[in-house]
Short mmCIF file of C-alpha atoms in Angstrom, two decimals:
data_model
loop_
_atom_site.label_atom_id
_atom_site.label_comp_id
_atom_site.label_asym_id
_atom_site.label_seq_id
_atom_site.Cartn_x
_atom_site.Cartn_y
_atom_site.Cartn_z
CA MET D 23 -30.66 -174.05 16.82
CA ILE D 24 -32.14 -176.65 13.81
CA GLU D 25 -35.50 -176.64 13.57
CA GLU D 26 -37.96 -179.52 15.16
CA THR D 27 -39.03 -180.46 11.87
CA SER D 28 -35.80 -180.19 10.04
CA LYS D 29 -34.42 -182.45 13.29
CA GLN D 30 -36.41 -185.12 12.45
CA ASN D 31 -36.22 -185.01 8.67
CA ILE D 32 -32.35 -185.10 9.11
CA GLU D 33 -32.77 -187.70 10.87
CA VAL D 34 -34.88 -189.84 9.70
CA ARG D 35 -32.48 -189.45 6.34
CA ILE D 36 -29.80 -190.38 8.15
CA GLN D 37 -31.36 -193.67 9.62
CA MET D 38 -31.95 -194.38 5.37
CA ALA D 39 -28.29 -194.56 5.24
CA SER D 40 -27.42 -196.99 7.31
CA GLU D 41 -30.10 -199.27 6.37
CA ALA D 42 -29.11 -199.09 3.01
CA TYR D 43 -24.90 -198.82 4.10
CA GLN D 44 -26.21 -203.38 5.41
CA PHE D 45 -27.50 -203.12 1.58
CA LEU D 46 -23.71 -202.24 0.02
CA LYS D 47 -21.55 -203.96 2.54
CA ASN D 48 -23.00 -206.97 -0.11
CA THR D 49 -22.81 -205.56 -3.44
CA THR D 50 -20.12 -206.51 -5.71
CA ILE D 51 -17.42 -204.16 -7.19
CA LYS D 52 -19.51 -204.24 -10.60
CA GLN D 53 -22.66 -204.37 -9.31
CA ARG D 54 -21.31 -200.88 -7.56
CA ALA D 55 -19.70 -199.62 -10.89
CA ALA D 56 -22.85 -200.43 -13.08
CA LEU D 57 -24.74 -198.62 -10.78
CA MET D 58 -21.78 -195.71 -11.19
CA ASN D 59 -22.06 -195.50 -14.67
CA ALA D 60 -25.77 -195.65 -15.33
CA VAL D 61 -25.84 -192.42 -12.70
CA ALA D 62 -23.14 -191.21 -14.98
CA ASP D 63 -25.23 -191.76 -18.44
CA ARG D 64 -28.02 -190.11 -16.33
CA ILE D 65 -26.00 -186.93 -15.86
CA GLU D 66 -24.70 -186.80 -19.67
CA ALA D 67 -28.36 -187.15 -20.62
CA LEU D 68 -29.14 -183.62 -18.80
CA GLY D 69 -30.26 -181.31 -21.35
CA GLU D 70 -29.92 -177.64 -21.66
CA GLU D 71 -31.70 -176.15 -18.54
CA LEU D 72 -28.84 -177.88 -16.49
CA LEU D 73 -25.92 -175.89 -18.50
CA THR D 74 -28.34 -172.41 -18.20
CA THR D 75 -29.59 -172.99 -14.47
CA ALA D 76 -26.02 -173.55 -13.15
CA HIS D 77 -25.30 -170.00 -15.41
CA ALA D 78 -27.91 -167.95 -13.68
CA GLU D 79 -26.44 -168.99 -10.10
CA THR D 80 -22.91 -168.94 -10.58
CA SER D 81 -22.35 -166.39 -13.26
CA LEU D 82 -19.91 -169.16 -14.74
CA PRO D 83 -19.54 -169.15 -18.75
CA LEU D 84 -21.36 -171.51 -20.42
CA ALA D 85 -18.20 -173.05 -22.22
CA ARG D 86 -17.28 -173.46 -19.12
CA LEU D 87 -19.46 -175.02 -17.15
CA THR D 88 -20.22 -177.29 -20.87
CA GLY D 89 -16.26 -178.87 -19.70
CA GLU D 90 -16.92 -179.84 -16.21
CA LYS D 91 -20.22 -181.34 -17.00
CA ALA D 92 -18.34 -183.43 -19.81
CA ARG D 93 -15.30 -183.67 -16.17
CA THR D 94 -18.54 -184.97 -13.83
CA VAL D 95 -18.67 -187.88 -16.04
CA GLY D 96 -15.39 -188.79 -16.78
CA GLN D 97 -15.29 -189.07 -13.14
CA TRP D 98 -18.10 -191.52 -12.51
CA ARG D 99 -17.00 -193.46 -15.23
CA SER D 100 -13.61 -193.17 -14.70
CA TYR D 101 -13.86 -193.97 -11.32
CA ALA D 102 -16.42 -196.94 -12.38
CA LYS D 103 -13.96 -198.31 -13.95
CA ALA D 104 -10.93 -198.21 -11.27
CA VAL D 105 -13.96 -199.92 -8.59
CA ALA D 106 -14.62 -202.08 -10.89
CA SER D 107 -10.71 -203.54 -11.79
CA GLY D 108 -10.70 -204.31 -7.58
CA ILE D 109 -7.68 -201.84 -6.95
CA TYR D 110 -9.51 -200.33 -3.76
CA THR D 111 -10.32 -203.58 -2.49
CA GLU D 112 -6.78 -204.73 -2.00
CA PRO D 113 -7.58 -209.08 -2.10
CA ARG D 114 -4.61 -209.93 -0.05
CA ILE D 115 -5.01 -214.34 0.78
CA ASP D 116 -2.49 -215.94 3.19
CA LEU D 117 -3.22 -219.69 2.50
CA ALA D 118 -3.16 -221.87 5.11
CA GLN D 119 0.44 -223.96 6.07
CA PRO D 120 -1.44 -226.41 8.71
CA GLU D 121 2.57 -228.42 8.38
CA LYS D 122 3.17 -224.96 9.96
CA GLN D 123 -0.05 -224.67 12.38
CA LYS D 124 -0.65 -221.22 10.24
CA GLY D 125 -4.19 -220.83 9.33
CA ASP D 126 -6.35 -219.34 6.61
CA LEU D 127 -5.60 -215.14 6.23
CA ARG D 128 -8.30 -213.26 3.81
CA LYS D 129 -8.65 -210.01 3.56
CA TYR D 130 -10.28 -207.32 1.75
CA ASN D 131 -11.62 -203.77 1.94
CA ILE D 132 -14.83 -202.11 2.03
CA GLY D 133 -17.12 -199.61 2.96
CA LEU D 134 -16.13 -197.22 6.63
CA GLY D 135 -20.08 -196.73 6.65
CA PRO D 136 -22.20 -193.70 5.51
CA VAL D 137 -20.13 -189.59 4.39
CA LEU D 138 -20.93 -186.68 4.73
CA VAL D 139 -20.62 -184.60 1.60
CA PHE D 140 -20.52 -180.92 1.86
CA GLY D 141 -20.61 -179.26 -1.43
CA ALA D 142 -18.09 -176.85 -3.43
CA SER D 143 -19.40 -173.12 -4.27
CA ASN D 144 -16.89 -172.82 -7.22
CA PHE D 145 -17.12 -175.73 -8.99
CA PRO D 146 -20.97 -176.74 -8.79
CA PHE D 147 -20.58 -180.58 -11.03
CA ALA D 148 -17.50 -181.64 -10.71
CA PHE D 149 -17.01 -180.65 -6.92
CA SER D 150 -20.43 -180.66 -5.19
CA THR D 151 -23.35 -182.46 -4.54
CA ALA D 152 -22.41 -185.04 -8.53
CA GLY D 153 -18.64 -184.94 -7.41
CA GLY D 154 -15.57 -186.56 -7.34
CA ASP D 155 -16.22 -187.39 -3.62
CA THR D 156 -20.15 -188.78 -3.77
CA ALA D 157 -18.09 -190.43 -6.81
CA SER D 158 -15.59 -191.86 -4.96
CA ALA D 159 -17.83 -193.10 -1.64
CA ILE D 160 -19.64 -195.29 -3.31
CA GLY D 161 -17.41 -196.41 -5.36
CA ALA D 162 -16.12 -197.75 -2.12
CA GLY D 163 -19.40 -199.01 -0.45
CA CYS D 164 -21.01 -196.28 2.04
CA PRO D 165 -24.10 -193.85 1.41
CA VAL D 166 -23.78 -190.69 0.78
CA ILE D 167 -25.48 -187.97 2.22
CA VAL D 168 -25.61 -184.50 0.34
CA LYS D 169 -24.96 -181.08 2.53
CA ALA D 170 -25.80 -178.52 -0.22
CA HIS D 171 -23.36 -175.88 -0.81
CA PRO D 172 -26.17 -172.30 -1.01
CA ALA D 173 -24.64 -170.88 -3.74
CA HIS D 174 -25.84 -173.05 -6.54
CA PRO D 175 -29.07 -174.65 -5.04
CA LYS D 176 -31.45 -175.26 -7.73
CA THR D 177 -28.66 -177.19 -10.45
CA SER D 178 -27.72 -178.87 -6.58
CA GLN D 179 -31.07 -180.19 -6.88
CA MET D 180 -31.07 -181.20 -10.14
CA MET D 181 -27.97 -182.52 -9.60
CA ALA D 182 -30.00 -185.22 -6.23
CA ASP D 183 -32.78 -186.03 -9.00
CA THR D 184 -29.99 -187.59 -11.01
CA ILE D 185 -28.22 -189.64 -8.55
CA SER D 186 -31.60 -190.92 -7.23
CA ASN D 187 -33.56 -191.37 -9.88
CA ALA D 188 -30.59 -194.56 -10.30
CA VAL D 189 -30.21 -195.62 -7.43
CA LYS D 190 -34.50 -195.95 -7.89
CA GLU D 191 -34.42 -197.24 -11.19
CA PHE D 192 -31.90 -200.43 -9.27
CA GLY D 193 -34.19 -200.63 -7.90
CA TRP D 194 -31.69 -200.21 -4.62
CA PRO D 195 -32.41 -198.55 -0.79
CA ALA D 196 -33.32 -194.94 -1.75
CA GLY D 197 -30.94 -194.37 1.37
CA ILE D 198 -27.93 -194.61 -0.25
CA PHE D 199 -28.14 -190.85 -1.62
CA SER D 200 -30.03 -188.10 0.44
CA HIS D 201 -29.44 -184.37 -0.46
CA ILE D 202 -29.82 -181.77 2.86
CA THR D 203 -31.05 -178.28 1.12
CA GLU D 204 -30.58 -177.03 5.55
CA THR D 205 -27.44 -174.43 5.35
CA SER D 206 -27.04 -173.13 8.45
CA TYR D 207 -24.01 -173.97 10.59
CA GLU D 208 -25.76 -175.50 13.05
CA THR D 209 -26.61 -178.59 10.40
CA GLY D 210 -23.44 -179.25 8.94
CA ALA D 211 -21.74 -179.32 12.66
CA TYR D 212 -25.13 -182.31 13.72
CA LEU D 213 -24.19 -183.92 10.89
CA THR D 214 -20.91 -184.51 11.25
CA GLN D 215 -21.55 -185.10 14.92
CA HIS D 216 -24.32 -187.49 13.86
CA LYS D 217 -22.88 -191.66 15.57
CA GLU D 218 -23.51 -192.94 12.06
CA ILE D 219 -21.81 -190.94 10.05
CA GLN D 220 -18.61 -192.21 9.41
CA ALA D 221 -16.08 -189.71 7.20
CA VAL D 222 -16.22 -186.49 6.37
CA ALA D 223 -15.87 -184.91 2.77
CA PHE D 224 -15.52 -180.77 2.16
CA THR D 225 -13.97 -178.01 -0.11
CA GLY D 226 -13.56 -174.63 1.31
CA SER D 227 -12.01 -171.65 3.49
CA PHE D 228 -9.56 -173.39 6.26
CA ASN D 229 -11.88 -172.24 8.95
CA GLY D 230 -14.59 -174.22 7.71
CA GLY D 231 -12.31 -177.51 7.12
CA LYS D 232 -10.52 -177.19 10.17
CA ALA D 233 -13.74 -176.39 12.23
CA LEU D 234 -15.50 -179.99 10.74
CA PHE D 235 -12.00 -181.72 11.45
CA ASP D 236 -12.03 -180.09 15.14
CA MET D 237 -15.36 -181.47 16.01
CA ALA D 238 -15.02 -184.95 14.25
CA SER D 239 -12.34 -185.54 16.33
CA ARG D 240 -13.70 -184.72 19.64
CA ARG D 241 -17.30 -187.18 18.93
CA GLU D 242 -17.15 -190.07 21.23
CA ASN D 243 -15.64 -191.87 18.28
CA PRO D 244 -13.50 -189.50 16.04
CA ILE D 245 -13.74 -190.01 12.34
CA PRO D 246 -11.65 -188.54 9.61
CA VAL D 247 -12.89 -185.60 7.77
CA PHE D 248 -10.69 -184.58 3.91
CA ALA D 249 -11.14 -181.62 3.60
CA GLU D 250 -9.72 -179.60 1.24
CA MET D 251 -8.75 -175.97 2.34
CA GLY D 252 -6.84 -174.13 -0.60
CA SER D 253 -3.84 -173.08 -0.69
CA ILE D 254 -1.12 -169.96 -2.12
CA ASN D 255 0.57 -172.77 -4.91
CA PRO D 256 3.28 -170.54 -4.91
CA VAL D 257 6.05 -170.84 -7.58
CA PHE D 258 9.59 -170.78 -7.82
CA ALA D 259 10.85 -168.89 -10.81
CA LEU D 260 15.06 -169.69 -10.94
CA LYS D 261 17.27 -167.71 -12.54
CA ASN D 262 18.54 -169.11 -15.84
CA LEU D 263 14.04 -169.66 -16.88
CA ILE D 264 13.42 -166.43 -16.49
CA GLU D 265 16.27 -164.43 -17.77
CA ASP D 266 15.65 -166.90 -20.85
CA LYS D 267 11.46 -166.11 -20.39
CA ALA D 268 10.71 -163.16 -18.61
CA GLU D 269 7.32 -162.05 -20.48
CA ALA D 270 6.71 -165.48 -21.67
CA LEU D 271 6.03 -166.39 -18.32
CA ALA D 272 4.60 -163.63 -16.31
CA LYS D 273 1.72 -164.51 -19.99
CA GLU D 274 1.36 -167.44 -18.49
CA TYR D 275 1.61 -166.53 -14.65
CA ILE D 276 -1.12 -164.01 -15.29
CA SER D 277 -3.42 -166.32 -17.54
CA SER D 278 -3.50 -169.09 -14.27
CA LEU D 279 -3.75 -166.50 -11.94
CA THR D 280 -6.97 -165.09 -13.65
CA LEU D 281 -8.57 -167.55 -15.09
CA GLY D 282 -12.24 -168.36 -13.94
CA VAL D 283 -11.50 -165.28 -12.67
CA GLY D 284 -8.84 -166.75 -9.89
CA GLN D 285 -11.55 -168.69 -7.95
CA PHE D 286 -9.30 -172.32 -8.43
CA CYS D 287 -8.22 -173.83 -5.34
CA THR D 288 -4.67 -174.37 -7.00
CA ASN D 289 -4.26 -170.78 -8.42
CA PRO D 290 -1.05 -169.55 -7.89
CA GLY D 291 -1.06 -166.76 -5.62
CA VAL D 292 2.54 -165.99 -4.83
CA PHE D 293 5.14 -165.97 -7.40
CA ILE D 294 8.91 -165.86 -5.91
CA ALA D 295 12.18 -165.21 -7.66
CA LEU D 296 16.02 -162.82 -7.85
CA LYS D 297 15.69 -159.18 -7.67
CA GLY D 298 17.54 -158.47 -10.94
CA LYS D 299 16.54 -157.12 -14.47
CA SER D 300 15.33 -160.73 -15.00
CA LEU D 301 12.77 -160.35 -13.07
CA ASP D 302 12.49 -156.26 -13.63
CA ARG D 303 11.43 -157.34 -16.93
CA PHE D 304 8.73 -160.37 -16.12
CA ILE D 305 7.21 -157.33 -13.50
CA SER D 306 6.68 -154.61 -16.22
CA ALA D 307 4.99 -157.86 -19.20
CA VAL D 308 2.92 -158.84 -16.18
CA ASN D 309 1.33 -155.21 -15.43
CA ASN D 310 0.72 -155.35 -19.30
CA GLU D 311 -0.93 -158.75 -19.36
CA VAL D 312 -3.31 -157.25 -15.99
CA GLN D 313 -4.58 -154.92 -18.75
CA GLU D 314 -5.62 -156.63 -20.96
CA VAL D 315 -8.17 -159.02 -18.34
CA THR D 316 -11.67 -158.18 -18.15
CA PRO D 317 -13.06 -158.10 -15.16
CA ALA D 318 -15.85 -160.30 -15.08
CA HIS D 319 -18.68 -161.44 -11.76
CA MET D 320 -17.66 -163.41 -9.22
CA LEU D 321 -19.33 -166.87 -8.17
CA HIS D 322 -22.01 -165.03 -5.91
CA ASN D 323 -21.71 -161.53 -3.66
CA GLY D 324 -20.11 -163.72 -0.52
CA ILE D 325 -17.18 -164.78 -2.49
CA TYR D 326 -16.39 -161.46 -3.97
CA GLU D 327 -17.03 -159.06 -0.39
CA ASN D 328 -14.05 -162.33 1.02
CA PHE D 329 -12.09 -161.39 -2.24
CA GLU D 330 -12.33 -157.36 -1.99
CA LYS D 331 -11.86 -157.61 2.13
CA HIS D 332 -7.92 -160.09 2.34
CA LYS D 333 -7.31 -157.73 -0.92
CA THR D 334 -7.94 -155.21 0.56
CA THR D 335 -5.84 -156.59 4.05
CA ALA D 336 -2.34 -157.67 2.43
CA ILE D 337 -2.09 -154.56 -0.08
CA THR D 338 -2.76 -152.65 3.22
CA GLN D 339 1.13 -154.44 4.58
CA PRO D 340 3.44 -152.35 5.63
CA ASP D 341 6.13 -152.51 2.50
CA ILE D 342 3.94 -153.36 0.28
CA GLU D 343 3.20 -152.15 -3.07
CA VAL D 344 1.18 -152.35 -5.96
CA ILE D 345 2.27 -153.20 -9.15
CA ALA D 346 -0.45 -154.14 -11.37
CA SER D 347 -4.76 -153.49 -11.70
CA LYS D 348 -7.34 -153.48 -12.64
CA GLN D 349 -10.09 -150.85 -12.53
CA GLN D 350 -12.14 -151.76 -9.27
CA GLU D 351 -15.75 -152.91 -10.73
CA GLU D 352 -18.58 -153.67 -7.61
CA GLY D 353 -19.82 -157.32 -7.76
CA LYS D 354 -17.21 -158.64 -10.22
CA GLY D 355 -13.03 -159.81 -9.49
CA SER D 356 -10.33 -157.16 -10.27
CA ALA D 357 -6.80 -158.52 -10.90
CA THR D 358 -4.03 -157.33 -8.94
CA VAL D 359 -1.07 -158.39 -8.21
CA ILE D 360 1.30 -156.30 -5.57
CA LYS D 361 5.66 -156.54 -4.79
CA THR D 362 7.27 -157.23 -0.93
CA ASN D 363 10.19 -158.21 -0.20
CA ALA D 364 11.14 -162.21 1.03
CA GLN D 365 12.15 -160.54 5.07
CA ASN D 366 9.09 -158.85 4.63
CA PHE D 367 7.14 -162.46 3.37
CA LEU D 368 8.66 -164.05 5.52
CA HIS D 369 8.14 -162.42 9.04
CA ASN D 370 4.28 -161.21 7.89
CA PRO D 371 1.92 -164.73 8.43
CA VAL D 372 -0.83 -161.82 6.63
CA LEU D 373 0.93 -162.63 3.30
CA SER D 374 0.63 -166.36 3.55
CA GLU D 375 -2.47 -166.19 3.31
CA GLU D 376 -5.17 -167.38 0.65
CA VAL D 377 -6.36 -165.24 -1.24
CA PHE D 378 -9.69 -167.15 -3.14
CA GLY D 379 -9.79 -164.29 -5.97
CA PRO D 380 -7.32 -162.37 -9.42
CA PHE D 381 -4.83 -161.99 -6.49
CA GLY D 382 -1.29 -162.35 -6.77
CA ILE D 383 2.39 -161.68 -4.76
CA ILE D 384 5.52 -160.91 -6.22
CA VAL D 385 8.18 -161.84 -3.83
CA THR D 386 11.21 -160.54 -4.41
CA CYS D 387 14.55 -162.57 -3.14
CA GLU D 388 18.36 -160.71 -2.49
CA ASN D 389 20.16 -163.53 -2.49
CA GLN D 390 19.62 -167.91 -2.69
CA GLU D 391 19.60 -168.56 0.36
CA GLU D 392 16.52 -165.99 0.97
CA LEU D 393 15.02 -168.63 -2.20
CA VAL D 394 15.12 -170.97 0.40
CA GLN D 395 14.00 -169.60 3.68
CA ILE D 396 10.65 -169.19 1.66
CA ALA D 397 11.24 -172.50 1.08
CA ARG D 398 11.14 -173.73 4.52
CA HIS D 399 8.99 -171.23 5.60
CA LEU D 400 6.01 -172.47 3.27
CA LYS D 401 2.78 -174.20 5.21
CA GLY D 402 1.41 -177.29 3.35
CA GLN D 403 0.68 -177.08 -0.38
CA LEU D 404 -1.87 -178.69 -2.62
CA THR D 405 0.86 -177.56 -5.96
CA ILE D 406 4.32 -175.68 -5.58
CA THR D 407 5.66 -175.05 -8.98
CA VAL D 408 9.68 -174.62 -10.44
CA ALA D 409 9.89 -172.25 -13.57
CA ALA D 410 13.75 -173.74 -14.07
CA THR D 411 15.39 -174.97 -16.27
CA SER D 412 17.73 -177.88 -16.36
CA ASP D 413 20.36 -176.42 -15.64
CA ASP D 414 18.57 -174.19 -12.60
CA VAL D 415 17.91 -177.25 -11.35
CA ARG D 416 20.95 -179.33 -10.83
CA GLU D 417 22.03 -175.87 -9.58
CA ASN D 418 19.31 -175.96 -6.62
CA ALA D 419 19.46 -178.99 -5.50
CA GLU D 420 18.59 -178.10 -1.93
CA LEU D 421 15.70 -175.57 -2.14
CA ILE D 422 14.29 -178.79 -4.86
CA HIS D 423 14.47 -180.66 -2.06
CA LEU D 424 13.17 -178.93 1.20
CA LEU D 425 10.20 -178.38 -1.58
CA LYS D 426 9.34 -181.42 -2.33
CA ASP D 427 8.43 -182.31 1.60
CA LYS D 428 5.74 -179.04 1.48
CA CYS D 429 3.17 -180.41 -1.94
CA GLY D 430 1.39 -183.05 -2.84
CA ARG D 431 2.07 -181.84 -6.50
CA LEU D 432 4.96 -179.82 -7.94
CA LEU D 433 5.47 -179.00 -11.46
CA PHE D 434 8.18 -178.68 -13.42
CA ASN D 435 7.82 -175.51 -14.93
CA GLY D 436 3.72 -175.57 -16.38
CA MET D 437 1.04 -173.27 -14.20
CA PRO D 438 -1.14 -175.79 -11.05
CA THR D 439 -5.00 -174.47 -12.99
CA GLY D 440 -6.51 -177.55 -14.25
CA VAL D 441 -6.05 -180.07 -11.95
CA GLU D 442 -6.24 -184.68 -14.48
CA VAL D 443 -8.86 -187.23 -13.54
CA VAL D 444 -5.80 -189.67 -13.66
CA TYR D 445 -4.75 -192.25 -10.98
CA ALA D 446 -1.27 -189.87 -10.57
CA MET D 447 -3.13 -187.26 -9.65
CA GLN D 448 -2.04 -185.64 -6.30
CA HIS D 449 -5.12 -183.30 -5.25
CA GLY D 450 -3.84 -183.12 -1.92
CA GLY D 451 -0.61 -181.75 0.44
CA PRO D 452 0.96 -181.22 3.87
CA PHE D 453 -1.73 -179.50 6.20
CA PRO D 454 -3.16 -176.84 6.01
CA SER D 455 -3.38 -177.64 2.75
CA THR D 456 -5.73 -180.90 3.34
CA THR D 457 -6.28 -182.50 6.61
CA ASP D 458 -4.41 -185.19 4.79
CA ALA D 459 -1.69 -185.67 2.54
CA ARG D 460 -2.13 -189.48 2.47
CA PHE D 461 -4.30 -188.66 -0.10
CA THR D 462 -6.73 -187.58 -2.84
CA SER D 463 -10.32 -185.77 -3.62
CA VAL D 464 -9.08 -186.22 -7.31
CA GLY D 465 -8.38 -189.51 -9.67
CA PRO D 466 -9.82 -192.56 -8.71
CA ASP D 467 -7.27 -192.71 -5.98
CA ALA D 468 -10.29 -190.28 -4.28
CA VAL D 469 -12.36 -194.19 -3.27
CA LYS D 470 -9.54 -195.02 -0.70
CA ARG D 471 -10.84 -192.45 1.74
CA PHE D 472 -13.32 -194.15 2.19
CA VAL D 473 -12.26 -198.04 2.64
CA ARG D 474 -11.27 -199.86 5.36
CA PRO D 475 -9.82 -203.21 6.05
CA ILE D 476 -11.17 -206.22 7.08
CA SER D 477 -9.59 -209.51 7.42
CA PHE D 478 -11.39 -212.88 7.52
CA GLN D 479 -9.72 -215.97 9.07
CA ASN D 480 -9.84 -219.93 8.30
CA TRP D 481 -13.42 -218.95 6.70
CA PRO D 482 -15.00 -221.83 4.49
CA ASP D 483 -14.50 -220.18 1.25
CA GLU D 484 -18.68 -220.19 0.78
CA PHE D 485 -19.26 -217.57 3.76
CA LEU D 486 -16.59 -215.55 1.81
CA PRO D 487 -16.87 -211.58 0.00
CA GLU D 488 -16.87 -212.57 -3.45
CA GLU D 489 -13.25 -210.64 -4.11
CA LEU D 490 -11.84 -213.49 -1.96
CA LYS D 491 -13.46 -216.76 -2.70
CA ASN D 492 -11.49 -219.75 -4.39
CA GLN D 493 -12.53 -219.22 -7.53
CA ASN D 494 -11.99 -215.52 -7.55
CA PRO D 495 -15.73 -214.64 -8.86
CA LEU D 496 -14.64 -211.57 -10.16
CA GLN D 497 -12.04 -212.05 -12.00
CA ILE D 498 -9.66 -209.63 -10.06
CA SER D 499 -6.33 -209.31 -9.44
CA ARG D 500 -5.47 -210.56 -5.94
CA ILE D 501 -1.93 -211.41 -3.54
CA VAL D 502 -2.31 -214.56 -2.77
CA ASP D 503 0.88 -216.04 -0.02
CA GLY D 504 3.27 -212.90 -2.24
CA GLU D 505 2.27 -213.03 -5.21
CA VAL D 506 0.03 -211.76 -7.45
CA ASN D 507 -2.43 -213.78 -9.35
CA SER D 508 -4.94 -213.08 -11.15
CA GLY D 509 -7.18 -216.39 -11.47
CA SER D 510 -8.76 -218.74 -9.49
CA LEU D 511 -7.04 -220.99 -6.52
CA LYS D 512 -6.77 -224.72 -7.79
CA PRO D 513 -8.09 -227.01 -5.29
CA GLU D 514 -4.95 -228.43 -4.18
CA THR D 515 -3.89 -225.45 -3.07
CA VAL D 516 -6.83 -224.79 -0.37
#
């Protein structure tokens, strides 16, 4: 149970967020973008203390944290630019036609209301307190309540103070952003089920995300949960490509598999290919590459213990051969790659479960039909990679079309680690990789998760929101009578 004092504090934060939502409804996209840019400036100005604090709490290298800080700043700025453009308000105007007895209709998107964001463990900046979920929700016009991740509390507090100070500097209500450090499951459940919370954003395990989704669905007023729950991100290596570059592909695969001690949600956990001499060359090269990988500390002890537990479970399944491993070191993630056949993979569900860390499975197929069977068998994934030549793609049309149904991002060569923060990025996929495949949690389109449309019929211009007024004071692109229009509406048209 939540302690009474903590519960009272949470209630105060929720009430503040509810009041702040009414304020945000009356802000323009330009004003919210200005706040977002101010947050970006403040994060950028944070000194060495932020990096050393995060390093001490997560064991992530300072170089990685420096890059992630830059990414986080970039997220706030790019999302702010997108919000200011008006793209997510989607203004639509259908002018009155009295001769047809047709009224004036105008529609745009507004924020859903207070959003609950769960901080993630593996990205202490970009997916946590000041991460993309917080930035996109505020951009949409939604107050944010962050439930801090217990793995990096000091880092989380520094980021929270930065956002709160920016809000204060603008003279806006403090309830626009709140930071809750209570770590219990009960606190997360209470917040998710509170009637004032209108959406949830989560990055983490399947069990955690699904539990939140179920809670939110059972509410008297059900709300969306945008949960990114990970995947095995399979790589399908096709015949001609693996023949041409087995050794280079092995190097590329192990580099991606072990990047950040394998603690990325786009870690390519499964490699699938036809049996033969080319795959044998690949496997030999994989063993060599694994020996070059130095074990490193994982984000925290809980992740390390889960990695060891799930790795052991996979290794001890029937018809498994360990083809590459490093000597285990306490607290450190040691790279391991196992091999199995297609039929065992198809009929043993344990082998399709994500092992969060530097762990891979090579699945050997007897023929083309087994490749297709695996494609049909796959659950929803964040990414699927096709390692192929152009001839391979032409010769495997059925396989490629099946894979399109199974993922949010389909790669032609390359590896899936490395998620670009751009408009065309889709970081989300069919269940169970996420709870809603229509949306992304990376890139400016993340804002779409937290808006809903409202239509105004026959309202006087002076009472309409800025986005819909005749003069178009925000100078944004709108759809007017079915045509793109960036200007004001002339008197004779209204």
